Short mmCIF file of C-alpha atoms in Angstrom, two decimals:
data_model
loop_
_atom_site.label_atom_id
_atom_site.label_comp_id
_atom_site.label_asym_id
_atom_site.label_seq_id
_atom_site.Cartn_x
_atom_site.Cartn_y
_atom_site.Cartn_z
CA MET A 1458 10.54 17.61 10.86
CA THR A 1459 14.18 17.82 9.60
CA GLY A 1460 17.06 15.10 7.99
CA GLU A 1461 17.75 12.01 6.87
CA LEU A 1462 15.69 9.05 7.84
CA PHE A 1463 16.58 5.09 6.77
CA LEU A 1464 13.40 3.33 6.31
CA ALA A 1465 13.83 -0.58 5.76
CA SER A 1466 9.44 -0.83 5.82
CA THR A 1467 6.82 0.68 4.75
CA ASN A 1468 5.48 1.02 8.45
CA GLU A 1469 8.26 2.09 9.23
CA LEU A 1470 8.04 5.55 6.87
CA MET A 1471 4.10 6.04 8.38
CA HIS A 1472 4.87 6.28 12.56
CA ALA A 1473 7.97 8.65 11.14
CA PHE A 1474 6.75 11.84 11.13
CA ASP A 1475 4.85 14.33 14.37
CA TYR A 1476 1.37 14.61 12.73
CA THR A 1477 0.91 16.46 16.14
CA ASP A 1478 3.37 19.77 14.25
CA ALA A 1479 1.82 22.81 13.76
CA VAL A 1480 2.89 23.40 10.19
CA SER A 1481 1.45 24.73 7.59
CA LYS A 1482 2.80 22.21 4.55
CA VAL A 1483 5.53 19.22 5.25
CA VAL A 1484 8.39 18.10 1.86
CA ILE A 1485 8.58 14.57 2.65
CA ASP A 1486 12.60 14.71 -0.04
CA LEU A 1487 12.22 10.58 -1.53
CA SER A 1488 15.63 12.07 -3.60
CA GLY A 1489 17.98 8.63 -3.06
CA ALA A 1490 14.80 6.24 -2.06
CA HIS A 1491 12.75 3.67 -4.71
CA VAL A 1492 9.74 3.22 -3.88
CA TRP A 1493 9.18 -0.39 -4.92
CA HIS A 1494 6.21 -2.08 -5.19
CA SER A 1495 2.21 -0.50 -4.66
CA SER A 1496 2.07 -0.91 -0.58
CA ALA A 1497 4.85 2.10 -0.96
CA VAL A 1498 2.52 4.37 -2.22
CA ALA A 1499 -0.56 2.95 -0.64
CA THR A 1500 1.67 4.87 2.92
CA LEU A 1501 2.84 6.92 1.50
CA ASP A 1502 -1.18 7.88 0.23
CA ALA A 1503 -2.08 7.50 4.09
CA VAL A 1504 0.58 9.67 5.34
CA THR A 1505 -0.55 12.75 3.08
CA ALA A 1506 -4.22 11.45 3.91
CA LYS A 1507 -3.30 12.12 7.70
CA PHE A 1508 -1.11 15.36 7.13
CA ALA A 1509 -4.36 16.07 5.31
CA SER A 1510 -7.01 15.53 7.38
CA ARG A 1511 -5.45 18.05 10.21
CA GLY A 1512 -5.13 21.00 7.48
CA VAL A 1513 -1.22 20.37 6.87
CA GLU A 1514 -0.27 20.28 2.41
CA ALA A 1515 2.54 17.72 2.73
CA GLU A 1516 4.15 17.71 -0.89
CA ILE A 1517 6.69 14.32 -2.70
CA ILE A 1518 9.37 15.32 -4.27
CA GLY A 1519 13.03 13.49 -5.06
CA LEU A 1520 11.16 10.68 -6.83
CA ASN A 1521 13.36 8.87 -9.11
CA PRO A 1522 11.43 8.41 -12.60
CA ARG A 1523 10.72 4.58 -12.04
CA SER A 1524 9.05 5.24 -7.96
CA GLU A 1525 7.23 8.74 -10.28
CA GLN A 1526 6.01 6.92 -13.07
CA LEU A 1527 4.73 3.81 -10.13
CA HIS A 1528 3.29 6.43 -7.26
CA THR A 1529 1.38 8.82 -10.40
CA LYS A 1530 -0.03 4.78 -11.60
CA LEU A 1531 -1.09 3.93 -8.51
CA SER A 1532 -1.47 6.52 -5.67
CA GLY A 1533 -5.20 6.90 -5.06
CA GLN A 1534 -6.48 4.01 -6.78
CA LEU A 1535 -5.40 1.94 -2.95
CA THR A 1536 -7.90 0.99 -1.14
CA GLY A 1537 -6.91 -0.04 2.61
CA SER A 1538 -4.19 1.66 3.31
CA HIS A 1539 -2.47 2.35 6.71
#
């Protein structure tokens, strides 16, 4: 998937990808976005896990410093994600 997405919710983010595309790697560029709370981190974890379960490497890039700090702190620590 290429192009820009304008998403208001974590649910929209989870469903914004075509997980069936025959690709080996996906780059999720969050430049200009802000990760505000744990539900967004849980959703990013769920998205990358869903790609991983299909053998696709998913890389998140472009997080601003505050978002990167929150993502690093909470990623992998949350349960019950989408």
